[in-house]
């Protein structure tokens, strides 16, 4: 089984529920780059076209949201982040860009930690 690479905080999950109510099914994409390019962007599902230059990190199950929310990352960015577990959080303030949460006066951001190696059981 593949390790979980991405998760949501409770606050981010609440924002995803709110945005889903307003816009329908959602997706995240993190492209890399400077400034807000390194922040996860939230779009209506299918609004941003993904392809061979993107990696699907996971599909986020959110209580109260019917469809899982896919989280994509550019392959070049994944090269830097492949050893980390990402947690999507939401904080007050506006980022730049076209992410759906911007009009709400908040922005999504990533908190990261090193992936944990599975420790073999000895019993």
C-alpha atoms as an extended CHARMM CRD file, in Angstrom:
* protein
*
       123  EXT
         1         1  UNK       CA              0.0000000000        0.0000000000        0.0000000000  PROA      1               0.0000000000
         2         2  UNK       CA              1.3440000000        3.4430000000       -0.9440000000  PROA      2               0.0000000000
         3         3  UNK       CA              2.0310000000        5.8390000000        1.9200000000  PROA      3               0.0000000000
         4         4  UNK       CA             -0.3390000000        8.7360000000        2.4850000000  PROA      4               0.0000000000
         5         5  UNK       CA              1.3830000000       11.8090000000        1.0580000000  PROA      5               0.0000000000
         6         6  UNK       CA             -1.1800000000       14.5520000000        1.6420000000  PROA      6               0.0000000000
         7         7  UNK       CA             -3.8270000000       15.4180000000        4.2410000000  PROA      7               0.0000000000
         8         8  UNK       CA             -6.0070000000       18.3430000000        5.3670000000  PROA      8               0.0000000000
         9         9  UNK       CA             -6.2690000000       20.1300000000        8.6880000000  PROA      9               0.0000000000
        10        10  UNK       CA             -9.7650000000       20.4510000000       10.1570000000  PROA      10              0.0000000000
        11        11  UNK       CA             -9.8320000000       24.1170000000        9.1230000000  PROA      11              0.0000000000
        12        12  UNK       CA             -8.8470000000       23.2990000000        5.5450000000  PROA      12              0.0000000000
        13        13  UNK       CA            -11.4840000000       20.5360000000        5.4130000000  PROA      13              0.0000000000
        14        14  UNK       CA            -14.1290000000       23.0390000000        6.5620000000  PROA      14              0.0000000000
        15        15  UNK       CA            -13.0560000000       25.4420000000        3.7960000000  PROA      15              0.0000000000
        16        16  UNK       CA            -13.1700000000       22.6120000000        1.2350000000  PROA      16              0.0000000000
        17        17  UNK       CA            -16.7590000000       21.8410000000        2.3240000000  PROA      17              0.0000000000
        18        18  UNK       CA            -17.7020000000       25.5020000000        1.9700000000  PROA      18              0.0000000000
        19        19  UNK       CA            -16.0560000000       25.8550000000       -1.4410000000  PROA      19              0.0000000000
        20        20  UNK       CA            -17.6250000000       22.5970000000       -2.6510000000  PROA      20              0.0000000000
        21        21  UNK       CA            -21.0610000000       23.9340000000       -1.6730000000  PROA      21              0.0000000000
        22        22  UNK       CA            -20.3520000000       27.0730000000       -3.7230000000  PROA      22              0.0000000000
        23        23  UNK       CA            -18.4970000000       25.6500000000       -6.7250000000  PROA      23              0.0000000000
        24        24  UNK       CA            -19.0700000000       21.9030000000       -6.9340000000  PROA      24              0.0000000000
        25        25  UNK       CA            -16.3020000000       19.2630000000       -7.0130000000  PROA      25              0.0000000000
        26        26  UNK       CA            -12.7880000000       20.5940000000       -6.4080000000  PROA      26              0.0000000000
        27        27  UNK       CA             -9.1380000000       19.8090000000       -7.0790000000  PROA      27              0.0000000000
        28        28  UNK       CA             -5.8030000000       21.0910000000       -5.7540000000  PROA      28              0.0000000000
        29        29  UNK       CA             -2.6660000000       21.7150000000       -7.7660000000  PROA      29              0.0000000000
        30        30  UNK       CA              0.7470000000       22.8310000000       -6.5550000000  PROA      30              0.0000000000
        31        31  UNK       CA              3.0390000000       23.9650000000       -9.3240000000  PROA      31              0.0000000000
        32        32  UNK       CA              6.1030000000       25.2550000000       -7.5300000000  PROA      32              0.0000000000
        33        33  UNK       CA              7.9600000000       28.4110000000       -8.3360000000  PROA      33              0.0000000000
        34        34  UNK       CA              8.3030000000       31.5050000000       -6.2430000000  PROA      34              0.0000000000
        35        35  UNK       CA              5.8160000000       33.4580000000       -4.1700000000  PROA      35              0.0000000000
        36        36  UNK       CA              2.3380000000       31.9280000000       -4.2710000000  PROA      36              0.0000000000
        37        37  UNK       CA              3.4480000000       29.4480000000       -6.9130000000  PROA      37              0.0000000000
        38        38  UNK       CA              4.5410000000       27.2390000000       -4.0370000000  PROA      38              0.0000000000
        39        39  UNK       CA              1.0720000000       27.4070000000       -2.4340000000  PROA      39              0.0000000000
        40        40  UNK       CA             -1.5800000000       24.8500000000       -3.2890000000  PROA      40              0.0000000000
        41        41  UNK       CA             -4.2070000000       26.2950000000       -5.6040000000  PROA      41              0.0000000000
        42        42  UNK       CA             -7.8090000000       25.1470000000       -5.3360000000  PROA      42              0.0000000000
        43        43  UNK       CA             -9.8680000000       24.9630000000       -8.5280000000  PROA      43              0.0000000000
        44        44  UNK       CA            -13.1500000000       23.5290000000       -9.7160000000  PROA      44              0.0000000000
        45        45  UNK       CA            -12.4880000000       19.9350000000      -10.7310000000  PROA      45              0.0000000000
        46        46  UNK       CA            -11.1840000000       19.9160000000      -14.2980000000  PROA      46              0.0000000000
        47        47  UNK       CA            -10.6360000000       23.6840000000      -14.4710000000  PROA      47              0.0000000000
        48        48  UNK       CA             -6.8730000000       23.1000000000      -14.5770000000  PROA      48              0.0000000000
        49        49  UNK       CA             -5.7670000000       20.5130000000      -17.0610000000  PROA      49              0.0000000000
        50        50  UNK       CA             -3.2810000000       17.9720000000      -15.7260000000  PROA      50              0.0000000000
        51        51  UNK       CA             -1.0090000000       15.7710000000      -17.7930000000  PROA      51              0.0000000000
        52        52  UNK       CA              2.2600000000       13.8780000000      -17.9400000000  PROA      52              0.0000000000
        53        53  UNK       CA              4.0650000000       16.7420000000      -16.2230000000  PROA      53              0.0000000000
        54        54  UNK       CA              1.8990000000       16.3170000000      -13.0780000000  PROA      54              0.0000000000
        55        55  UNK       CA              1.8320000000       13.7600000000      -10.2500000000  PROA      55              0.0000000000
        56        56  UNK       CA             -1.3470000000       12.7760000000       -8.3920000000  PROA      56              0.0000000000
        57        57  UNK       CA             -0.2690000000       12.7760000000       -4.7380000000  PROA      57              0.0000000000
        58        58  UNK       CA             -3.5880000000       11.5990000000       -3.3850000000  PROA      58              0.0000000000
        59        59  UNK       CA             -7.3200000000       11.9980000000       -3.2260000000  PROA      59              0.0000000000
        60        60  UNK       CA             -8.5110000000       13.7500000000       -0.0940000000  PROA      60              0.0000000000
        61        61  UNK       CA            -11.6220000000       12.3180000000        1.5360000000  PROA      61              0.0000000000
        62        62  UNK       CA            -13.5220000000       15.1110000000        3.3000000000  PROA      62              0.0000000000
        63        63  UNK       CA            -16.4920000000       14.4270000000        5.5790000000  PROA      63              0.0000000000
        64        64  UNK       CA            -19.5810000000       15.9860000000        4.0320000000  PROA      64              0.0000000000
        65        65  UNK       CA            -18.0680000000       16.1130000000        0.5210000000  PROA      65              0.0000000000
        66        66  UNK       CA            -19.3060000000       13.4240000000       -1.8420000000  PROA      66              0.0000000000
        67        67  UNK       CA            -16.2850000000       13.1720000000       -4.1590000000  PROA      67              0.0000000000
        68        68  UNK       CA            -12.6570000000       12.8830000000       -3.0580000000  PROA      68              0.0000000000
        69        69  UNK       CA            -10.5900000000       15.9820000000       -3.8410000000  PROA      69              0.0000000000
        70        70  UNK       CA             -7.5390000000       15.1190000000       -5.9780000000  PROA      70              0.0000000000
        71        71  UNK       CA             -4.2490000000       16.8190000000       -5.0750000000  PROA      71              0.0000000000
        72        72  UNK       CA             -1.8480000000       17.2300000000       -8.0000000000  PROA      72              0.0000000000
        73        73  UNK       CA              1.7120000000       18.5350000000       -8.0580000000  PROA      73              0.0000000000
        74        74  UNK       CA              3.9630000000       19.3390000000      -10.9700000000  PROA      74              0.0000000000
        75        75  UNK       CA              6.4690000000       16.5460000000      -11.5260000000  PROA      75              0.0000000000
        76        76  UNK       CA              9.4000000000       18.9480000000      -11.2120000000  PROA      76              0.0000000000
        77        77  UNK       CA              8.1090000000       20.1770000000       -7.8290000000  PROA      77              0.0000000000
        78        78  UNK       CA              7.5070000000       16.5760000000       -6.7230000000  PROA      78              0.0000000000
        79        79  UNK       CA             11.2120000000       15.9420000000       -7.2660000000  PROA      79              0.0000000000
        80        80  UNK       CA             11.8820000000       18.3330000000       -4.3740000000  PROA      80              0.0000000000
        81        81  UNK       CA              8.9850000000       17.2380000000       -2.1510000000  PROA      81              0.0000000000
        82        82  UNK       CA              8.9750000000       13.4580000000       -2.7440000000  PROA      82              0.0000000000
        83        83  UNK       CA             10.3770000000       12.7300000000        0.7260000000  PROA      83              0.0000000000
        84        84  UNK       CA              7.7520000000       14.7890000000        2.5710000000  PROA      84              0.0000000000
        85        85  UNK       CA              4.1970000000       14.4030000000        3.8140000000  PROA      85              0.0000000000
        86        86  UNK       CA              2.1420000000       17.5070000000        3.0420000000  PROA      86              0.0000000000
        87        87  UNK       CA             -0.6970000000       18.8860000000        5.1260000000  PROA      87              0.0000000000
        88        88  UNK       CA             -2.9580000000       21.4930000000        3.5500000000  PROA      88              0.0000000000
        89        89  UNK       CA             -3.8970000000       24.1920000000        6.0560000000  PROA      89              0.0000000000
        90        90  UNK       CA             -5.8380000000       27.4440000000        5.7500000000  PROA      90              0.0000000000
        91        91  UNK       CA             -4.8100000000       30.7860000000        7.2690000000  PROA      91              0.0000000000
        92        92  UNK       CA             -6.1860000000       34.3400000000        7.2100000000  PROA      92              0.0000000000
        93        93  UNK       CA             -4.9400000000       36.5720000000        4.4210000000  PROA      93              0.0000000000
        94        94  UNK       CA             -5.0610000000       36.6530000000        0.6730000000  PROA      94              0.0000000000
        95        95  UNK       CA             -2.5740000000       35.0790000000       -1.6140000000  PROA      95              0.0000000000
        96        96  UNK       CA             -2.2210000000       36.0930000000       -5.2130000000  PROA      96              0.0000000000
        97        97  UNK       CA             -3.5790000000       33.8900000000       -7.9360000000  PROA      97              0.0000000000
        98        98  UNK       CA             -6.8650000000       32.3550000000       -8.9030000000  PROA      98              0.0000000000
        99        99  UNK       CA             -7.4210000000       29.9110000000       -6.0500000000  PROA      99              0.0000000000
       100       100  UNK       CA            -11.0940000000       29.6460000000       -5.0520000000  PROA      100             0.0000000000
       101       101  UNK       CA            -10.5560000000       30.5080000000       -1.3890000000  PROA      101             0.0000000000
       102       102  UNK       CA             -9.1280000000       33.9970000000       -2.1130000000  PROA      102             0.0000000000
       103       103  UNK       CA            -12.5110000000       35.8320000000       -1.9790000000  PROA      103             0.0000000000
       104       104  UNK       CA            -13.0840000000       34.2850000000        1.4740000000  PROA      104             0.0000000000
       105       105  UNK       CA            -10.1550000000       36.2900000000        2.9030000000  PROA      105             0.0000000000
       106       106  UNK       CA             -8.0580000000       33.1710000000        3.5320000000  PROA      106             0.0000000000
       107       107  UNK       CA             -5.4180000000       31.1850000000        1.7020000000  PROA      107             0.0000000000
       108       108  UNK       CA             -4.3580000000       27.5820000000        1.6350000000  PROA      108             0.0000000000
       109       109  UNK       CA             -0.7630000000       26.7430000000        2.5080000000  PROA      109             0.0000000000
       110       110  UNK       CA              1.3470000000       23.6250000000        2.9090000000  PROA      110             0.0000000000
       111       111  UNK       CA              2.8780000000       22.3580000000        6.1070000000  PROA      111             0.0000000000
       112       112  UNK       CA              5.3810000000       19.5770000000        5.5630000000  PROA      112             0.0000000000
       113       113  UNK       CA              7.2290000000       16.9250000000        7.4950000000  PROA      113             0.0000000000
       114       114  UNK       CA              9.5540000000       14.1190000000        6.4570000000  PROA      114             0.0000000000
       115       115  UNK       CA              7.8470000000       10.9180000000        5.4190000000  PROA      115             0.0000000000
       116       116  UNK       CA              8.1090000000        8.2490000000        8.1040000000  PROA      116             0.0000000000
       117       117  UNK       CA              9.6960000000        4.9800000000        7.1360000000  PROA      117             0.0000000000
       118       118  UNK       CA              7.6070000000        1.9280000000        7.9260000000  PROA      118             0.0000000000
       119       119  UNK       CA              9.2220000000        0.0480000000       10.7760000000  PROA      119             0.0000000000
       120       120  UNK       CA              9.0420000000       -3.7200000000       10.3560000000  PROA      120             0.0000000000
       121       121  UNK       CA              7.1980000000       -5.5500000000       13.1350000000  PROA      121             0.0000000000
       122       122  UNK       CA              9.2460000000       -7.9740000000       15.1760000000  PROA      122             0.0000000000
       123       123  UNK       CA              6.4440000000       -9.8690000000       16.9100000000  PROA      123             0.0000000000
